[in-house]
Short mmCIF file of C-alpha atoms in Angstrom, two decimals:
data_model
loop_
_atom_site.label_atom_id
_atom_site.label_comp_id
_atom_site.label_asym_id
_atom_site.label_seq_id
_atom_site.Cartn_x
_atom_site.Cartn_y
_atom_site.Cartn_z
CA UNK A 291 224.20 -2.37 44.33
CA UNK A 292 223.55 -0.63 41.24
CA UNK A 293 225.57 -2.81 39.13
CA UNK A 294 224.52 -5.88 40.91
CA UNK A 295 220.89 -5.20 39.49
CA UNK A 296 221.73 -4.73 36.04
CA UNK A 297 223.28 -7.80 35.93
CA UNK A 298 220.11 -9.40 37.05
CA UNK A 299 218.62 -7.83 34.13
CA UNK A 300 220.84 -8.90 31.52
CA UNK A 301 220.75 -11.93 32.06
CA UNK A 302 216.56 -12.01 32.30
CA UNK A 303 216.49 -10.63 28.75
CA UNK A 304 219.34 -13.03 28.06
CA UNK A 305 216.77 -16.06 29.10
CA UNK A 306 213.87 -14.47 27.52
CA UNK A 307 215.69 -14.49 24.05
CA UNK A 308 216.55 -17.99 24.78
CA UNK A 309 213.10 -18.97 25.74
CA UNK A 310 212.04 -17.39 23.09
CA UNK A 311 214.32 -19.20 20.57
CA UNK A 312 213.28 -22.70 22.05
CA UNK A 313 209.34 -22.40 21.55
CA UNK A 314 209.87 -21.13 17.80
CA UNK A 315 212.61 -23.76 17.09
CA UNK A 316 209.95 -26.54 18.51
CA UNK A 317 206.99 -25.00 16.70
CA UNK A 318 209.10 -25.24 13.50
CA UNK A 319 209.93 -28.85 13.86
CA UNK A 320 206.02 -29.64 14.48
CA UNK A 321 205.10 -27.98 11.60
CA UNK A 322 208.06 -29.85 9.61
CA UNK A 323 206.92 -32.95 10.77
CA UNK A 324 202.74 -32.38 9.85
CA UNK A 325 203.46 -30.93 6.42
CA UNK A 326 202.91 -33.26 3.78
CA UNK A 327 205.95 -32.31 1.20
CA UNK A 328 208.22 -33.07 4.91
CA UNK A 329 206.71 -37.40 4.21
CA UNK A 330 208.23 -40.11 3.07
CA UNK A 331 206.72 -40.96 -0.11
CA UNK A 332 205.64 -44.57 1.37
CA UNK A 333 203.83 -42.51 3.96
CA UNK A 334 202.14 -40.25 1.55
CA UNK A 335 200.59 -43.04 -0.31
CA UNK A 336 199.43 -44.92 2.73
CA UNK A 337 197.75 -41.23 3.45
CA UNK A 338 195.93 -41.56 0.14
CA UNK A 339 195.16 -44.73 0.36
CA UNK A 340 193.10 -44.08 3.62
CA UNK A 341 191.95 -40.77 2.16
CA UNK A 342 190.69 -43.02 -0.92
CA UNK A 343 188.93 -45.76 1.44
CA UNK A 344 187.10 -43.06 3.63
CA UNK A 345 186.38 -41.29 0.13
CA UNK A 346 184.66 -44.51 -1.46
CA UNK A 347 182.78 -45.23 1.83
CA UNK A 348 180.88 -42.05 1.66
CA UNK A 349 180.22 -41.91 -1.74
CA UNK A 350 178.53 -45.15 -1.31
CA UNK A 351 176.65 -43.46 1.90
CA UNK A 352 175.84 -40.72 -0.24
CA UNK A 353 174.12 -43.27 -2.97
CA UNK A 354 172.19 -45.62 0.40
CA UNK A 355 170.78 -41.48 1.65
CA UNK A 356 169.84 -40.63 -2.32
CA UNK A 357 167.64 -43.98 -2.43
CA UNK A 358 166.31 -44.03 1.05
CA UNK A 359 165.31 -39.94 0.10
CA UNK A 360 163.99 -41.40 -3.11
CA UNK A 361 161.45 -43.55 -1.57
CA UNK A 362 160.84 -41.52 1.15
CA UNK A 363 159.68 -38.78 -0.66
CA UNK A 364 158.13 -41.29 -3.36
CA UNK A 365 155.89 -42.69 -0.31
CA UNK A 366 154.74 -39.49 1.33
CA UNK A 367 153.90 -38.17 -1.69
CA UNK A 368 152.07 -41.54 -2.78
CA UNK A 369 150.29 -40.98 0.84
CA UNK A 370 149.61 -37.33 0.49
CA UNK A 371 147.80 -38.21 -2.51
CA UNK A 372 145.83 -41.16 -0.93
CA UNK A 373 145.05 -38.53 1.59
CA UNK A 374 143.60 -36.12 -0.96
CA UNK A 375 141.69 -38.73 -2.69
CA UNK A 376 139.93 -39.85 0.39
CA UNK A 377 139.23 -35.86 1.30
CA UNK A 378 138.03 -34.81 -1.79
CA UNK A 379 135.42 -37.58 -1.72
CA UNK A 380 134.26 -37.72 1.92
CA UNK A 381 133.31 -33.80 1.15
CA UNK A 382 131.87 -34.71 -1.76
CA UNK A 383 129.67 -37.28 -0.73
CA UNK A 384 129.13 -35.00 2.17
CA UNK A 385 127.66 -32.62 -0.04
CA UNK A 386 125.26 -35.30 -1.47
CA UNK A 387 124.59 -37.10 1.68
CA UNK A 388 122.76 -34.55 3.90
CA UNK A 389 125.59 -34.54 6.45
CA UNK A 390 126.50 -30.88 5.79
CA UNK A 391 124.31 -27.92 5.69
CA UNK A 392 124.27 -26.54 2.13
CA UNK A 393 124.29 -23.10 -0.02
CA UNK A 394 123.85 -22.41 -3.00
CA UNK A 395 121.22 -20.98 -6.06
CA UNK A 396 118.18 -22.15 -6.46
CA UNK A 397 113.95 -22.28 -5.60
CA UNK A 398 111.56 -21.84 -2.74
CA UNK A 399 108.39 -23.33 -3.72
CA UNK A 400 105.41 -21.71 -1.00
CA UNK A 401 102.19 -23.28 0.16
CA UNK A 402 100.01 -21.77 1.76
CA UNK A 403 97.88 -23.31 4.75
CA UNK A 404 94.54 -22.36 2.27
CA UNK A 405 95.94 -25.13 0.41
CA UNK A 406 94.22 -28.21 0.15
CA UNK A 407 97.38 -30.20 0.04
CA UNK A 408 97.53 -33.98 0.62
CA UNK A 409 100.73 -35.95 1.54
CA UNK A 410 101.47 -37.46 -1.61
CA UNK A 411 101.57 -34.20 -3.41
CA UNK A 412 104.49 -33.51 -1.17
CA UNK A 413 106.05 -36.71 -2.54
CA UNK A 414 104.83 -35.62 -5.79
CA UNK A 415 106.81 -32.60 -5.66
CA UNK A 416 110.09 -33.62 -4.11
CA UNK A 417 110.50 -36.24 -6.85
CA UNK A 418 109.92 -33.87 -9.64
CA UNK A 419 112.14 -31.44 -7.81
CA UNK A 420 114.86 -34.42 -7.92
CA UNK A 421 114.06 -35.25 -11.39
CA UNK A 422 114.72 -31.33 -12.68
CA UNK A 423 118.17 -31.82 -11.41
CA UNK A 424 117.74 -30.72 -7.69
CA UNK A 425 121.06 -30.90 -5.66
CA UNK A 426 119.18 -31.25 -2.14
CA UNK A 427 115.99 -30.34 -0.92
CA UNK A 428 114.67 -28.90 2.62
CA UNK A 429 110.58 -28.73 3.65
CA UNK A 430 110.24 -26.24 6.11
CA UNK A 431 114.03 -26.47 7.05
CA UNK A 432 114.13 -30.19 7.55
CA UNK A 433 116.62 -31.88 5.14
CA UNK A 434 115.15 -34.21 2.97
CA UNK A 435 117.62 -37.81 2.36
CA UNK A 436 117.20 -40.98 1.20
CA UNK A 437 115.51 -42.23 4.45
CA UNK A 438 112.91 -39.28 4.74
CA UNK A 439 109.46 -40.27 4.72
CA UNK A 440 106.11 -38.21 4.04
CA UNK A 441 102.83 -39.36 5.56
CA UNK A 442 99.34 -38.38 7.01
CA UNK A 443 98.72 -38.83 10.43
CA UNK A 444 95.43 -37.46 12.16
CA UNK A 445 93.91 -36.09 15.58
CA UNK A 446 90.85 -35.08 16.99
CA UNK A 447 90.33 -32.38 14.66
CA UNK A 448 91.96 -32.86 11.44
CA UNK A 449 93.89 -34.45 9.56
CA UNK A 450 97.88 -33.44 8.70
CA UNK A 451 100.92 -34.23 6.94
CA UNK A 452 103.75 -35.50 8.70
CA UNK A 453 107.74 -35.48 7.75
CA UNK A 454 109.68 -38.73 9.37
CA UNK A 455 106.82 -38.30 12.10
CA UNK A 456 106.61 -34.61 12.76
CA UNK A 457 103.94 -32.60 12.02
CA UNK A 458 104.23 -29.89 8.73
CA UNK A 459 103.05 -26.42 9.66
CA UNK A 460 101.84 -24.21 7.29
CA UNK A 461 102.97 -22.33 5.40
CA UNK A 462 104.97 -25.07 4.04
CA UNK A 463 108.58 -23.96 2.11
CA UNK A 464 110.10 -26.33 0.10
CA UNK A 465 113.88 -24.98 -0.71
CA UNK A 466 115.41 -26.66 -3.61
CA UNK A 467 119.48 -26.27 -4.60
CA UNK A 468 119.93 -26.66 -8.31
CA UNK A 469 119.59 -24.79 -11.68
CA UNK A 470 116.95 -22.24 -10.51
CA UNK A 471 115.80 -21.76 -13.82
CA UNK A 472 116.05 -25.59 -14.87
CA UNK A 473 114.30 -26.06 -11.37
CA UNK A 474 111.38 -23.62 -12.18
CA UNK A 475 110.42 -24.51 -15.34
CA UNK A 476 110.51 -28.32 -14.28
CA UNK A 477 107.94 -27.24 -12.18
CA UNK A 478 105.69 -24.49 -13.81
CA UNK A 479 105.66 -25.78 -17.63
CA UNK A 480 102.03 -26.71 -18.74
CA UNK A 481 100.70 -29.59 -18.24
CA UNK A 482 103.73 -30.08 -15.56
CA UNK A 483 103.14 -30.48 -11.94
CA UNK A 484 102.26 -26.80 -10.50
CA UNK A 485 99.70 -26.64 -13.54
CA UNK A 486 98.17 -29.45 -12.32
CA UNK A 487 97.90 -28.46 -8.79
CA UNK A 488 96.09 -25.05 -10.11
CA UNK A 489 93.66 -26.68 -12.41
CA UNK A 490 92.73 -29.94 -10.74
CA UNK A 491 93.33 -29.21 -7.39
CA UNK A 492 93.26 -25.96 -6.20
CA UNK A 493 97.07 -25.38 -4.62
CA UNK A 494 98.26 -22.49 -5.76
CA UNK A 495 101.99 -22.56 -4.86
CA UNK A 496 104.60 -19.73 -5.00
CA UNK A 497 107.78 -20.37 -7.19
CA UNK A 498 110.34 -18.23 -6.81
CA UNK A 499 114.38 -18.44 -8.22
CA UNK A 500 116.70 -17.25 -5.54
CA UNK A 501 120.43 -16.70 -5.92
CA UNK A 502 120.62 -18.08 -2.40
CA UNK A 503 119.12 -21.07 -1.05
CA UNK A 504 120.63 -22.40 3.07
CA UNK A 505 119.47 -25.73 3.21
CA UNK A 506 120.47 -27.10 7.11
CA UNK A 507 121.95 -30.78 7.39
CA UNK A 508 120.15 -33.23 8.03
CA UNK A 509 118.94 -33.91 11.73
CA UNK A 510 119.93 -37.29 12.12
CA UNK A 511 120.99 -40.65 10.33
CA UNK A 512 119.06 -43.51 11.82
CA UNK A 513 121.31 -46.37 12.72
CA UNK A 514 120.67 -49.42 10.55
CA UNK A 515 119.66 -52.50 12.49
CA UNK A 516 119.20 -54.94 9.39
CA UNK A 517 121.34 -53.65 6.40
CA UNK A 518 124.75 -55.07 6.26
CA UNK A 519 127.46 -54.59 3.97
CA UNK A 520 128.78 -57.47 2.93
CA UNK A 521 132.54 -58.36 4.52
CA UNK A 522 133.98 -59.10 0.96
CA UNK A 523 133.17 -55.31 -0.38
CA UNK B 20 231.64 -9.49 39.07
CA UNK B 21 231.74 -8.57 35.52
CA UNK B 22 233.99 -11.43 35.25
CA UNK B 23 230.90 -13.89 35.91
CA UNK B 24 228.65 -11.70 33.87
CA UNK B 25 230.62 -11.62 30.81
CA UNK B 26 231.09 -15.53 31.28
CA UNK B 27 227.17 -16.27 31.63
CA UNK B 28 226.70 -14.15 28.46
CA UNK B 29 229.25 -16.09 26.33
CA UNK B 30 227.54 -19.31 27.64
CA UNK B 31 224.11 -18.22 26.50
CA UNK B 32 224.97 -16.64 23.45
CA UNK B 33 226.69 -20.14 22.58
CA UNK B 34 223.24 -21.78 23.26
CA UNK B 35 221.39 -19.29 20.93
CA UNK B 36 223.89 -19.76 18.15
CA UNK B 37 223.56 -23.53 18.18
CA UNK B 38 219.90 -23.48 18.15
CA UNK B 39 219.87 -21.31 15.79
CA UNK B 40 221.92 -23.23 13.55
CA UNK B 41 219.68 -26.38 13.87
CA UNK B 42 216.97 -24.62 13.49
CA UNK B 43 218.16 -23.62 9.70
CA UNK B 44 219.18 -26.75 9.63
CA UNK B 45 215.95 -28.54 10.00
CA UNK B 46 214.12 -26.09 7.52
CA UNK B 47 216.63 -27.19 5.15
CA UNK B 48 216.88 -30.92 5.46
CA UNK B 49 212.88 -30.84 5.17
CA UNK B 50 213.07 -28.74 1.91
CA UNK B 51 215.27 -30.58 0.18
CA UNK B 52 214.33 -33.99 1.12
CA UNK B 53 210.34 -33.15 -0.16
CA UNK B 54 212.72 -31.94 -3.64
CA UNK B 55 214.78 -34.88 -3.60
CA UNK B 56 211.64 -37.20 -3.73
CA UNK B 57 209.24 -35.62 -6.09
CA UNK B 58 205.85 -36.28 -3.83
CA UNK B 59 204.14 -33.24 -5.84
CA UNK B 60 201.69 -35.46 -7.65
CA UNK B 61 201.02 -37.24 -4.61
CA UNK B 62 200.94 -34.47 -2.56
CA UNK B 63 198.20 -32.54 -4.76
CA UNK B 64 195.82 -35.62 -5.29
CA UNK B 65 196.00 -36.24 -1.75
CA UNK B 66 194.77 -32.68 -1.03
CA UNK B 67 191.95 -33.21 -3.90
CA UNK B 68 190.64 -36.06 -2.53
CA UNK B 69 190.46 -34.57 0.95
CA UNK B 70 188.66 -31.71 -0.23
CA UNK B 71 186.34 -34.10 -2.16
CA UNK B 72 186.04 -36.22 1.25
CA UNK B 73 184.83 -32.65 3.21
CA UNK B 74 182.57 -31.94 0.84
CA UNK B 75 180.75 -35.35 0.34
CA UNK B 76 180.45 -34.87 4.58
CA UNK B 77 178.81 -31.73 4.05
CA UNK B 78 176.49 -33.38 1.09
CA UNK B 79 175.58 -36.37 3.26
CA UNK B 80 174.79 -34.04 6.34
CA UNK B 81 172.59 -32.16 4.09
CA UNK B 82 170.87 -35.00 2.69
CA UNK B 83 170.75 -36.29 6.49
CA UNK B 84 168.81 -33.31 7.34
CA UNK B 85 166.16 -33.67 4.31
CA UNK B 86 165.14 -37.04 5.33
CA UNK B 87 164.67 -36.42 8.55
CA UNK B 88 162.32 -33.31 7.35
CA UNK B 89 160.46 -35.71 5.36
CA UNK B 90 159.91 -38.26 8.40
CA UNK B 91 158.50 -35.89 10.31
CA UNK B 92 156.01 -34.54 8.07
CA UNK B 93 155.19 -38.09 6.66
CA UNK B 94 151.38 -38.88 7.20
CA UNK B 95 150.39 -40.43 10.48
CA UNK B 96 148.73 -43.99 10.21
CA UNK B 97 146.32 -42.85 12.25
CA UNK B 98 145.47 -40.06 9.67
CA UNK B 99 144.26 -42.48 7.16
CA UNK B 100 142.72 -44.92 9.02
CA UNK B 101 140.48 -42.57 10.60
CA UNK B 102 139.64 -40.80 6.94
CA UNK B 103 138.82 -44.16 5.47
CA UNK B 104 136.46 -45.08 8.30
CA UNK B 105 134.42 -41.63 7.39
CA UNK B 106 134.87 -42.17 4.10
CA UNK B 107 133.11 -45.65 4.47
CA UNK B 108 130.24 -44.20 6.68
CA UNK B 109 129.26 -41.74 4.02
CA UNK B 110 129.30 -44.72 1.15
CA UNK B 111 126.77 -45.91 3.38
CA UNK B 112 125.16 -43.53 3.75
CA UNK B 113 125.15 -42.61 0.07
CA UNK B 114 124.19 -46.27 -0.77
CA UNK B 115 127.89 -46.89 -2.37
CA UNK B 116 128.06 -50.39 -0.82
CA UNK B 117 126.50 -53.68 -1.63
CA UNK B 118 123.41 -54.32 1.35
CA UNK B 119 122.32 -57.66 2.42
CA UNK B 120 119.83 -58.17 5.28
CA UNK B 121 116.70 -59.18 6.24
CA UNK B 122 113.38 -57.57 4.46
CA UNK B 123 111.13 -58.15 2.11
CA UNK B 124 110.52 -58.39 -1.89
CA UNK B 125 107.21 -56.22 -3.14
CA UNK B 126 106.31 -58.28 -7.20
CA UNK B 127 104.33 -55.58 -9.04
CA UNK B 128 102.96 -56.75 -12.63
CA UNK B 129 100.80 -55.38 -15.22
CA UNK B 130 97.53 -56.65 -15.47
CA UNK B 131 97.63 -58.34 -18.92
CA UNK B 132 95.13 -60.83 -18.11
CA UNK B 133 92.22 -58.29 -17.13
CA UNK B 134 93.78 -56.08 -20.13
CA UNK B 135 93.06 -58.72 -22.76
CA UNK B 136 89.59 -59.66 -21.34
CA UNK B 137 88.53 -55.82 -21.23
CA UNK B 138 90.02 -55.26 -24.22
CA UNK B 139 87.96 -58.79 -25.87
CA UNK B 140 84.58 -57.63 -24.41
CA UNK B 141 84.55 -53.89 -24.45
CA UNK B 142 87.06 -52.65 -27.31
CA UNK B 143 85.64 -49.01 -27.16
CA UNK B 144 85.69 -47.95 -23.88
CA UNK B 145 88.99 -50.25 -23.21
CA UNK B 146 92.12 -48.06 -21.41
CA UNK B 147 95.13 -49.83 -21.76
CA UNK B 148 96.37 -47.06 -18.62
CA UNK B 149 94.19 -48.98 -16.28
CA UNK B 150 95.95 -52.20 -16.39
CA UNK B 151 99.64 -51.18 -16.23
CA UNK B 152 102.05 -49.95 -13.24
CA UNK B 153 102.59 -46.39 -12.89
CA UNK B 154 105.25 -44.39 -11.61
CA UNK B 155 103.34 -43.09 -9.12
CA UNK B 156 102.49 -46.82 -8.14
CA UNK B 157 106.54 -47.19 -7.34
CA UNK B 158 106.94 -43.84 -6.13
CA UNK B 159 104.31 -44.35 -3.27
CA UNK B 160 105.59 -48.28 -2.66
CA UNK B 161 108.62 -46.52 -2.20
CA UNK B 162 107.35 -43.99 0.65
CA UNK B 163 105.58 -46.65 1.98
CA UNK B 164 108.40 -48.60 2.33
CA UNK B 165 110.32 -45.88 4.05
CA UNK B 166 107.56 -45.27 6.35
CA UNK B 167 107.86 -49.08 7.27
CA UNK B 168 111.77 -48.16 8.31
CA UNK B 169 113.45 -49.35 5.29
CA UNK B 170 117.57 -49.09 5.32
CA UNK B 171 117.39 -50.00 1.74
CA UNK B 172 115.67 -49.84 -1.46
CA UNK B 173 116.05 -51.07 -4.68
CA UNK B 174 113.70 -51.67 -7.99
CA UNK B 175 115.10 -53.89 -10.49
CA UNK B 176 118.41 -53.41 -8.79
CA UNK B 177 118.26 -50.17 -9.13
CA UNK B 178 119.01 -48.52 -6.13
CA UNK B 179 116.73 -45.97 -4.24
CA UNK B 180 119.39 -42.84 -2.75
CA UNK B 181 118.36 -39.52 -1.56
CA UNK B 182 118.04 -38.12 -5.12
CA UNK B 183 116.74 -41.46 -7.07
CA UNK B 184 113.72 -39.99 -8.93
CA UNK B 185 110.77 -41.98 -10.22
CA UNK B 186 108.58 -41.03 -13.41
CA UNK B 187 107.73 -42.01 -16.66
CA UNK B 188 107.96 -40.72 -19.92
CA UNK B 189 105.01 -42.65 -22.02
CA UNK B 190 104.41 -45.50 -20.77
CA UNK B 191 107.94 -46.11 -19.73
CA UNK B 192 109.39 -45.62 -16.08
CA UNK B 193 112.41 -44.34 -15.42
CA UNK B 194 114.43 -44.99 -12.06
CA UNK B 195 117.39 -42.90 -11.61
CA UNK B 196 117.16 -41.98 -15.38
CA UNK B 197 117.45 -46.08 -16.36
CA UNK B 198 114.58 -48.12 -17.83
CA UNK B 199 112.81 -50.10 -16.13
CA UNK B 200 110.38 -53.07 -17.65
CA UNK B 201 107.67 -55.00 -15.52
CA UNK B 202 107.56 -57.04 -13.50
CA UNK B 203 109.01 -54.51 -11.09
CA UNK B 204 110.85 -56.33 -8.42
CA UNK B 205 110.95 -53.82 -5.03
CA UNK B 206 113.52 -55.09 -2.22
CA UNK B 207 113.79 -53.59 0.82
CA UNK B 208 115.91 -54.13 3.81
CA UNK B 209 114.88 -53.61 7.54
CA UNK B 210 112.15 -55.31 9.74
CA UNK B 211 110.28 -57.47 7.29
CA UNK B 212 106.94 -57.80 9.90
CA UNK B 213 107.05 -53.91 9.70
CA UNK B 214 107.60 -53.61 6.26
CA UNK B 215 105.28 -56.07 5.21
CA UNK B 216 102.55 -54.45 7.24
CA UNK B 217 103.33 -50.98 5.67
CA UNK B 218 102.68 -51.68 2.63
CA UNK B 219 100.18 -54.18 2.68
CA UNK B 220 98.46 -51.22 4.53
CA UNK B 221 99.99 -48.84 1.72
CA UNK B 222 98.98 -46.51 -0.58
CA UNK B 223 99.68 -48.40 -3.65
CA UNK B 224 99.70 -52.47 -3.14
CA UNK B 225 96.26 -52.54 -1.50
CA UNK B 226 94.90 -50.85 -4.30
CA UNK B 227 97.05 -52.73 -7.39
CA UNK B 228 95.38 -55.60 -5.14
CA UNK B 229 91.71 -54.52 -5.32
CA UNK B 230 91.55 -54.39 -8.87
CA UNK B 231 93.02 -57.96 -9.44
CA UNK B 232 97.02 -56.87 -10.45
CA UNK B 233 98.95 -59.86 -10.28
CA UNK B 234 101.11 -58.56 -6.75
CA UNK B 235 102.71 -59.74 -4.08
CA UNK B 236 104.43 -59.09 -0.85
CA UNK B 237 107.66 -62.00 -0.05
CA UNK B 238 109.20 -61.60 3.75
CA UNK B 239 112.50 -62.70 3.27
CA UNK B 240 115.81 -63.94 5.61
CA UNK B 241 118.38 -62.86 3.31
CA UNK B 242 118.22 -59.93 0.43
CA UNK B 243 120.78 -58.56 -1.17
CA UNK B 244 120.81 -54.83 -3.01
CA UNK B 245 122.81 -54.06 -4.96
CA UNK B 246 124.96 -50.44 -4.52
CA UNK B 247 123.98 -47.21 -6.43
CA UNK B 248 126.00 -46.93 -9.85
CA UNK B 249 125.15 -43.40 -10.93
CA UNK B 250 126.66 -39.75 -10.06
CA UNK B 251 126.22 -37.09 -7.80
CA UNK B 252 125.39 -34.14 -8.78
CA UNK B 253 126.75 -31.70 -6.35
CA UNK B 254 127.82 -28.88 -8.45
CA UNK B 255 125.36 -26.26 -7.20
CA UNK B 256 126.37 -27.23 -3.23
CA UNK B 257 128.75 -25.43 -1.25
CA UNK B 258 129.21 -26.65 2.09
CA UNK B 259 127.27 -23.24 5.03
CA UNK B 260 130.07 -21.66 6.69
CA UNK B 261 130.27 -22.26 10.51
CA UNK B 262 127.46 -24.67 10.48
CA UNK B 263 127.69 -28.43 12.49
CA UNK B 264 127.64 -31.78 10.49
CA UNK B 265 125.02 -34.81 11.65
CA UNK B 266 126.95 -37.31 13.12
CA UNK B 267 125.80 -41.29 13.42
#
């Protein structure tokens, strides 16, 4: 019995070896046929030539991605820069439009309700306040644009001054955004428009510079029902 | 027993041997055949041009990758249509655009005629003041007008924005810092019935009227005015923090 089983043995290692030997011998004629120095030479150039084709096809990819990248990048940056145009003036015109509330240095001019002010000294004042170089202009924290209007308007007892229809309550603050000292002196120089009030007609208003002026936006745009701009522009 | 053992062994190890030998055999033929026919050259452009070939992939997959980046951070249509249509608001607004519609036309003119005759009759007392248009004649048309609903003002095409002043520096009035010379021509766009009753009602045209000033009020179908050419001075401004914007 004994013997009988190393026989088996043997001859399993015998196999093994052989199996062995088969797998390497195959691997080594795979690798023999894949190498490149194991070709033909007619081969080899028909591998180069494909090599070369595949080779000239990208390159000319490569040169199709370079332009497309070209103008791609060309464009956004030509739209980016549209796009910062058009930003930088909507907030500047929002500045000068009244659309945004405002800060910045300035006046407060103060009347009080003693005052025997009339409605176009009001007018009077917010034009020379324009003329001295004011930015934008508030009366009692109602934003003054282009369509504001200042008039008199009267009830049983007395008579008042009204801004775009509203009655002005006293004391009246005019805020002014500008030069504060170009804004002061526009006002307060003799012979200028606060020396006139004193001597001729009794207002006696309070100018003062501030470093900080709030001035809100304005409360609303009325729509236009005649004006229209002209399709061509 | 060992008879068929030994026999099985021999018959193996014959097997081994012969693979074995073609085995060396193989590795030899392919050796000497890539000698025999010189393929070096070939061989080692070959393997140039495929590293070339994996690295132009590599490029283009790169380059792939950087225009899809840009695509997808390239501005939105949308974006700029929707930027433009503020943008055009605000000129509006800011009376940047040309203005045609309905209105009226306000003629203002010195009095020359009553000027000469003073002057002719009463040389001492005469006041050459009395007989031309002031800037506070304009300014208060201008109010008036405004008052009346006006979209939009102009004097001698000079448009009237939020910031236009009005005054005079001798006898010469300045709109928006220009010169202006009489006859002043005031246009205004909105409801001419309105308008037209404003200032005929006015502070300044029923009193240019009382003392003989050659005026007039013309209702109109069609006036133009023209847009505002000068700056903005916002260089004081800074937009409040946290605060909300008018909308139309």
């Amino acid at each position: 019995m004994t013997k009988s089983k190393s026989w088996y043995v043997s001859l399993t290692i015998v196999f093994v070896a052989l199996g062995f030997l088969l797998s390497t011998q195959f691997q080594t004629q795979q690798k023999v046929l894949t190498a490149l120095d194991a070709q033909r030479k007619e081969d080899l150039i028909t591998v180069w030539k494909n090599l070369d084709d595949k080779n000239r096809s990208l390159k000319q990819e490569m040169e199709a991605l370079d332009e497309a990248y070209r103008q791609l990048l060309a464009q956004s940056q030509e739209a980016n820069s549209t796009i910062k145009t058009i930003t930088d003036e909507i907030n500047r015109l929002k500045l000068a439009s009244g659309v945004s509330a405002v800060t910045g240095p300035g006046i407060t001019v103060t009347i009080t309700g003693d005052a025997p002010l009339l409605f176009l000294d009001l007018i009077d004042l917010v034009n020379e306040l324009w003329a001295t170089g004011a930015e934008a202009i508030s009366i009692n924290d109602y934003r003054i644009t282009g369509n504001t209007s200042i008039a008199e308007a009267s009830d049983a007892f007395s008579f008042y001054i009204t801004i775009d229809g509203e009655k002005l309550l006293y004391p009246v603050v005019i805020k002014a955004i500008g030069d504060p000292h170009t804004l002061e002196k526009g006002l307060t120089f003799t012979g200028g428009l606060v020396d006139i009030w004193k001597t001729q007609f009794g207002i006696h208003p309070e100018v003062q510079k501030r470093d900080e002026v709030n001035i809100p936006a304005a409360k609303y745009y009325p729509v236009w029902a005649y004006a229209q701009v002209p399709a061509a522009q | 027993m060992s008879k068929r053992w030994q026999l099985t062994l021999t018959v193996v190890s014959l097997i081994s041997g012969i693979l074995l030998m073609s085995l060396i055999l193989a590795n030899q033929a392919a050796r000497s055949e890539a000698a025999e026919s010189s393929n070096e050259d070939l061989i080692e452009i070959i393997n140039r041009v495929e590293e070339e070939t994996v690295a132009l992939e590599e490029l283009i997959d790169e380059k792939r990758d950087r225009i899809d980046q840009i695509r997808e951070h390239k501005v939105e249509d949308g974006e700029l249509t929707v930027l433009q249509s503020e943008l055009e608001w605000l000129r509006r607004r800011v009376g940047l655009t040309q203005v045609t519609g309905p209105g009226i036309t306000v003629i203002l003119d010195d009095n020359e005629a009553l000027a000469s005759a003073a002057k002719a009759t009463n040389p001492l007392s005469f006041d050459p003041n009395s007989y031309i248009i002031h800037d506070k004649d304009l300014l208060y048309l201008v109010n008036d007008l405004k008052i009346g609903g006006a979209e939009a003002i102009s004097i001698n095409n000079q448009r009237i924005i939020t910031s236009s002043d009005i005054r005079c520096v001798g006898t010469v009035i300045l709109v928006n810092s220009t010169r202006l010379a009489p006859p002043y021509e005031i246009r205004a766009i909105g409801n001419p019935e309105k308008l037209m009753k404003q200032v005929s009602n006015g502070q300044t045209y029923p009193w240019l009227k009382s003392r003989d000033f050659p005026v007039e009020i013309i209702e109109e179908e069609v006036i133009q005015i023209p847009t505002y050419k000068g700056s903005f001075a916002t260089g004081h401004l800074q937009v409040t923090k946290g605060e909300s914007e008018t909308n139309d």
